[in-house]
Coordinates of C-alpha atoms and ligand atoms in Angstrom, one line a residue:
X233 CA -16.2 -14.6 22.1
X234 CA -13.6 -12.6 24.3
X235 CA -12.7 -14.2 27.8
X236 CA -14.9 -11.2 29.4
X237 CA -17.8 -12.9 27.5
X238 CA -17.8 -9.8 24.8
X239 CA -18.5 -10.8 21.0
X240 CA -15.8 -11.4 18.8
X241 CA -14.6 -7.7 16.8
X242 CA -15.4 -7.9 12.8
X243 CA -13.6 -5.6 10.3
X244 CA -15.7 -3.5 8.8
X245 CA -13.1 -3.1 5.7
X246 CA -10.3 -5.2 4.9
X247 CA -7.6 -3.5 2.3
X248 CA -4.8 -5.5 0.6
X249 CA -2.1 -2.8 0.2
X250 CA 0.9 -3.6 -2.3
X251 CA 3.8 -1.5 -3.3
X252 CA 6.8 -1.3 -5.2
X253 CA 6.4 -4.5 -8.0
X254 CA 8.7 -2.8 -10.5
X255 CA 7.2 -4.5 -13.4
X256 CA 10.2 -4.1 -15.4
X257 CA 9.9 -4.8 -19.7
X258 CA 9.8 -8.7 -20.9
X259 CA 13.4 -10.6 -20.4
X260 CA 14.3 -7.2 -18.5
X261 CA 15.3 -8.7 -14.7
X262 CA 14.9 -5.6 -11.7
X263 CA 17.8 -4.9 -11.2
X264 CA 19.8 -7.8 -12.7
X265 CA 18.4 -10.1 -10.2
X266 CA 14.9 -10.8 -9.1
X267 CA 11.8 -11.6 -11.6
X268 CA 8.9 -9.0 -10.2
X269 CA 6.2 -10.7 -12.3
X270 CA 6.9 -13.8 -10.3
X271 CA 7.0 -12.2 -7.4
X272 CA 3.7 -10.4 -7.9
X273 CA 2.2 -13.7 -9.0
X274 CA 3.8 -15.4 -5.7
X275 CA 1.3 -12.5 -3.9
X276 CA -1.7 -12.7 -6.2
X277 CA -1.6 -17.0 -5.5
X278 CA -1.4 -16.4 -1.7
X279 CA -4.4 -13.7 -2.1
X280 CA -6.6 -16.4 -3.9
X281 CA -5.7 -18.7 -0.8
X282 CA -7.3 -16.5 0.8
X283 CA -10.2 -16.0 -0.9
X284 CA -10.6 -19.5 -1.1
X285 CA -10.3 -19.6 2.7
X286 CA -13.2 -17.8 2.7
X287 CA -11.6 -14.3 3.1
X288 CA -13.1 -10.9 1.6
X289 CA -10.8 -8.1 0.1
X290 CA -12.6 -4.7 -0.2
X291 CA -10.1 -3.2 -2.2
X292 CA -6.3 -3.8 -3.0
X293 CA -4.3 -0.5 -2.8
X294 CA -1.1 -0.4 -4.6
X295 CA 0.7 2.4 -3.8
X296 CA 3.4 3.2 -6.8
X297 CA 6.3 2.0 -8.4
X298 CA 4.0 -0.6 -10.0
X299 CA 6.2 -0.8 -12.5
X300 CA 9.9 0.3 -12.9
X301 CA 10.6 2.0 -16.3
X302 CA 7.0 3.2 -17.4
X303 CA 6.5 0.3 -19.6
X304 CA 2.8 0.2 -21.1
X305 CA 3.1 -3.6 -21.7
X306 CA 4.2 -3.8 -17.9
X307 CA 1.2 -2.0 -16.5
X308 CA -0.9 -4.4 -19.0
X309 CA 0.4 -7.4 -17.4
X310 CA 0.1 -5.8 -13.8
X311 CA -3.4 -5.5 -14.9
X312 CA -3.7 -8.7 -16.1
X313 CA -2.6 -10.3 -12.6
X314 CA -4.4 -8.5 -10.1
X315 CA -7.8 -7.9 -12.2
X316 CA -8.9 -11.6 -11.7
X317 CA -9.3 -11.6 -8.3
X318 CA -12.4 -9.5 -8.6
X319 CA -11.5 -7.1 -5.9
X320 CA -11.9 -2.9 -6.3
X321 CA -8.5 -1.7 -7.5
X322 CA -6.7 1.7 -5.9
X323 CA -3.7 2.8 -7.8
X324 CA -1.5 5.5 -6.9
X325 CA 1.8 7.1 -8.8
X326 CA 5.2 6.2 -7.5
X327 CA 8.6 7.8 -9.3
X328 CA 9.7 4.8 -11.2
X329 CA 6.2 5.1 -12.9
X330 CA 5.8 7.1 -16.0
X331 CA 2.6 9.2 -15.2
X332 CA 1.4 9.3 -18.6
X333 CA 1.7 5.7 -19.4
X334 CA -0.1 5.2 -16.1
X335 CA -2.8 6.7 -16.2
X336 CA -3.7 5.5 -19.8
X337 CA -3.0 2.0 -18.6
X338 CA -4.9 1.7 -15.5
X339 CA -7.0 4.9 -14.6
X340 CA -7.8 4.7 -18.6
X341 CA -7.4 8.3 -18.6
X342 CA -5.3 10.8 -21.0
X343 CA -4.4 13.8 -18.7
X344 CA -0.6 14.3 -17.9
X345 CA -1.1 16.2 -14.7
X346 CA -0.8 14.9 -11.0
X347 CA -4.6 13.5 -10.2
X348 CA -6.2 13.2 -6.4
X349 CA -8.4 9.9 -6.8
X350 CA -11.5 9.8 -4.5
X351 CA -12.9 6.3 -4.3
X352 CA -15.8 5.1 -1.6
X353 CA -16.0 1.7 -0.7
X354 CA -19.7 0.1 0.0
X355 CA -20.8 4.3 0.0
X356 CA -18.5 4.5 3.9
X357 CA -14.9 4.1 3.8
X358 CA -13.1 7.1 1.3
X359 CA -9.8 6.1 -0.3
X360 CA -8.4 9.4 -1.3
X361 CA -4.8 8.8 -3.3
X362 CA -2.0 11.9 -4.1
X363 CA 0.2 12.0 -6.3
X364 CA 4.0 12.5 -5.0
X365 CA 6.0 12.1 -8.0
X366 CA 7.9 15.1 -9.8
X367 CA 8.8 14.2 -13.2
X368 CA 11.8 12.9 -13.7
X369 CA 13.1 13.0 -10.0
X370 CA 13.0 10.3 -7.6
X371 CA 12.0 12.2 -4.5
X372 CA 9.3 13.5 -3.7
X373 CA 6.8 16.1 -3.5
X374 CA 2.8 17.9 -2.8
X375 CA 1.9 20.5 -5.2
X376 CA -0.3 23.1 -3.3
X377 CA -2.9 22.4 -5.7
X378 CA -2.7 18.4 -4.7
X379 CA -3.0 19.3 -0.9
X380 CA -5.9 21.9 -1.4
X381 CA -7.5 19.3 -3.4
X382 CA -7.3 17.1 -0.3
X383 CA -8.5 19.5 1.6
X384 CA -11.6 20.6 -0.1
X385 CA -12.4 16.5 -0.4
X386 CA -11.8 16.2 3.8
X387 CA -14.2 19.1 4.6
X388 CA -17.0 16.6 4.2
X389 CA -16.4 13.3 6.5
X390 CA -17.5 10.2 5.1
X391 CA -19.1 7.8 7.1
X392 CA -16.1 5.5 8.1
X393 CA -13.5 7.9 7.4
X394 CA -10.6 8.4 4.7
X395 CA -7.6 6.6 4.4
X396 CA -5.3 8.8 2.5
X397 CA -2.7 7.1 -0.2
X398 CA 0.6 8.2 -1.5
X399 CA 3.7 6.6 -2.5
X400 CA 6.5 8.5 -0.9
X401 CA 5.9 7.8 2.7
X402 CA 5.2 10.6 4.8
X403 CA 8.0 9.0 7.8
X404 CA 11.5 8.8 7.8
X405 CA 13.5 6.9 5.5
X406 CA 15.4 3.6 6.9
X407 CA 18.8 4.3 4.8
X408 CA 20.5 7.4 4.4
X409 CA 20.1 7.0 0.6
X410 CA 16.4 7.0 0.8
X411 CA 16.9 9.8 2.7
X412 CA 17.9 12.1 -0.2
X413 CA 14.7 10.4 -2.7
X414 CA 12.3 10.9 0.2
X415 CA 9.3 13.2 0.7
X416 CA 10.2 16.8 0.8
X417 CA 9.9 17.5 4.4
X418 CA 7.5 21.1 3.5
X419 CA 5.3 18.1 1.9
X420 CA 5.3 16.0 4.7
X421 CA 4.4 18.8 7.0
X422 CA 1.6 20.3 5.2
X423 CA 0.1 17.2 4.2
X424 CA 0.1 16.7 8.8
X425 CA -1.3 19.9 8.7
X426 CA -4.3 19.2 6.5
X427 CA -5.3 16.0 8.0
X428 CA -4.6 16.6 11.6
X429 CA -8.2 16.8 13.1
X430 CA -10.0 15.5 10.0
X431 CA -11.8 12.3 9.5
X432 CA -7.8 10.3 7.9
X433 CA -7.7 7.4 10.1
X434 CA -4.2 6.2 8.0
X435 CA -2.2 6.7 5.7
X436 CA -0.7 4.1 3.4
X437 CA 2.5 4.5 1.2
X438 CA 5.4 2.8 0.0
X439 CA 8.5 3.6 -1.9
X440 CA 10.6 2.7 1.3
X441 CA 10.8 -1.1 0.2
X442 CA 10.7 -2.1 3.7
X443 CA 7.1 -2.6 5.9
X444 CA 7.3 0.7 8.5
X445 CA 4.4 2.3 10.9
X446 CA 4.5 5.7 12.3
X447 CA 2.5 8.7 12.1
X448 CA 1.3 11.8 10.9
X449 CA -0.7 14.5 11.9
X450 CA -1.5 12.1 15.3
X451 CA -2.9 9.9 12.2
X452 CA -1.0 6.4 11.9
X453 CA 0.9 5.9 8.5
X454 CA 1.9 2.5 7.5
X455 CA 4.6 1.8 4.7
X456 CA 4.1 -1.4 2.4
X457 CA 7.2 -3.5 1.6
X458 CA 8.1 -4.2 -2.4
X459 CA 6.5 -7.6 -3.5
X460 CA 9.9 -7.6 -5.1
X461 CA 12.9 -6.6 -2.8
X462 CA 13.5 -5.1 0.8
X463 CA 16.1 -2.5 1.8
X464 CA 18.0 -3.5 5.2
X465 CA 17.5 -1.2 7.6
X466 CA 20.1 -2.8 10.0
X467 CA 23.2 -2.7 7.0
X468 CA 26.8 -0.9 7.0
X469 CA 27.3 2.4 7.5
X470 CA 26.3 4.0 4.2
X471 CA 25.6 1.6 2.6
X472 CA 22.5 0.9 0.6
X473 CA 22.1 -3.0 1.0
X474 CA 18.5 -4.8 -0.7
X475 CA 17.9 -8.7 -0.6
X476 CA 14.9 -10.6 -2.2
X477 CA 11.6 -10.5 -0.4
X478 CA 8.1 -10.6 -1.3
X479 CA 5.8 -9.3 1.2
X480 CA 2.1 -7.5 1.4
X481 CA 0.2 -5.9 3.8
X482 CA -3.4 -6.8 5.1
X483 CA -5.0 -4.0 6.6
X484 CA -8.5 -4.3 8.7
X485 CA -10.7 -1.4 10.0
X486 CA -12.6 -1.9 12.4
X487 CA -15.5 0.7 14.2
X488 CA -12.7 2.2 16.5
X489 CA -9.3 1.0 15.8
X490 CA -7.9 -0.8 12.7
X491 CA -4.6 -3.5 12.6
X492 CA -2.1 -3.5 9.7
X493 CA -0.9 -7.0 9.6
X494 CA 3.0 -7.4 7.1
X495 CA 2.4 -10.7 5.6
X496 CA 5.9 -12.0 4.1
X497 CA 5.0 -14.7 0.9
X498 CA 7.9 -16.9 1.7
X499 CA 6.7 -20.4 1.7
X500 CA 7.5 -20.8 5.2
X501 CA 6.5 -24.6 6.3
X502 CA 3.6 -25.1 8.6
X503 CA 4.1 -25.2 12.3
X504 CA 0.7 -26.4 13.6
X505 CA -2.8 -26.2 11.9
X506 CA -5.5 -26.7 15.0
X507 CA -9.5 -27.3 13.2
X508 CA -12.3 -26.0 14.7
X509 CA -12.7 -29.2 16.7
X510 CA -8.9 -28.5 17.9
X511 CA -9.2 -25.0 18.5
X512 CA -12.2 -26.2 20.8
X513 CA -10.4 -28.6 22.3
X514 CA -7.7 -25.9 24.0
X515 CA -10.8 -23.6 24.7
X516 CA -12.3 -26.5 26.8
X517 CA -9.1 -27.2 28.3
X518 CA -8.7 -23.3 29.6
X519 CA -12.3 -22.3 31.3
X520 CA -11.8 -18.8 32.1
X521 CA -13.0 -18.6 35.4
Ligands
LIG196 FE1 10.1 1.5 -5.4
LIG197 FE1 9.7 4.9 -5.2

């Protein structure tokens, strides 16, 4: 209960969005250093705490570069770890993705062109996910025939809104080297211009390895971190500076707002851990009136 005697707020959907694992081929380190399949399994272990916590997923969204070279056997084993957790799985294209191998691997499909996925969760909450990549570049882009796609799919509302899906996020880059392998800036200002005043209540992407929120359209975007690295934001001038970090974020919707919580998988030790009978405790101790 709320201290004005309101009942507690529940999520009506709860999305896991990953991004960036950059499965890379077996024995084949990302780049020289870090072991994304551990990394991944570091987030899939901390998921099933969760569910054994007693916490629902609706879907995971993983928002491209799932794996880093195209490798089929990679997208088998990202399949392999996130399938057993039983929970509705969203992917989307990033550029270090080879669409063809994608596709086969994990939509199961043969088609070489960009795809818009429409998915509804529990027949209310639309996932719709683009397709940014341009063959053999690392930046970005919309075809027109992606964004009138979107369009046509939006001109019906669902009944707890869309939340939209792309890898190359759709808000400014954090390095200056991003910001040549970003979204084309045309893209990102048609894609505002076809959801501004639609039923989108987010966005979700990636590609920026590093957990950012902004907007869109007056729609709020939020960037996922890599499970496997994270640029620096705060480095030297010109400089294009990653360390190791493994993070995910938990997004809940609820009737009239939604949170997007950045959960970092980094072991950190306990501080406190109050039980029900605690947590009562301090309530008792702190009568609101
Ligand atoms: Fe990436
Ligand atoms: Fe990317």
């Amino acid at each position: 209960m709320t201290p004005d005697g309101e009942p507690p707020e529940v999520a009506g959907h709860t999305i896991v969005h990953l991004s960036d694992c950059h499965l890379t081929s077996t024995g084949v380190l990302y780049n020289g250093v870090v072991d994304p399949e551990v990394t991944l399994a570091a987030v899939v272990a901390e998921l099933r705490r969760g569910q054994a916590n007693g916490h629902r997923f609706d879907a995971i969204v993983l928002s491209g570069d799932l794996t880093d070279t195209g490798d089929p056997d990679a997208y088998r084993r990202l399949r392999a770890a996130v399938e057993p957790l039983g929970v509705p799985l969203v992917y989307a294209t990033g550029n270090h993705d080879v669409r063809v191998a994608f596709h086969r691997e994990l939509l199961g499909v043969d088609d070489t062109d960009p795809r818009v996925q429409r998915i509804l969760l529990g027949d209310r909450l639309r996932i719709v996910t683009l397709d940014s990549t341009i063959v053999g570049k690392g930046h970005g882009r919309l075809t027109d025939d992606t964004l009138a796609e979107l369009s046509r799919i939006l001109g019906t509302p669902a009944p707890d809104g869309t939340v939209v899906v792309l890898h190359h996020a759709p808000v400014p880059p954090p390095t200056p080297l991003l910001t040549y392998f970003t979204l084309e800036r045309a893209s990102r200002r048609a894609l505002a211009d076809v959801i501004a005043g639609t039923d989108v209540r987010l966005v979700l992407a990636g590609h920026h390895h590093l957990a950012q929120s902004g907007t869109l359209g007056g729609v709020p975007v939020a960037v996922a971190g890599s499970t496997a690295i994270r640029t620096d934001p705060l480095g030297p001038a010109g400089h294009e500076h990653t360390t190791r970090s493994t993070a995910f974020n938990l997004v809940r919707l609820y009737r009239d707002t939604h949170t997007v919580s950045v959960i970092p998988v980094d072991g950190a030790a306990t501080v406190f851990d109050l039980d029900p009978a605690g947590c009562a405790a301090v309530v008792a101790a702190h009568p609101v009136d």
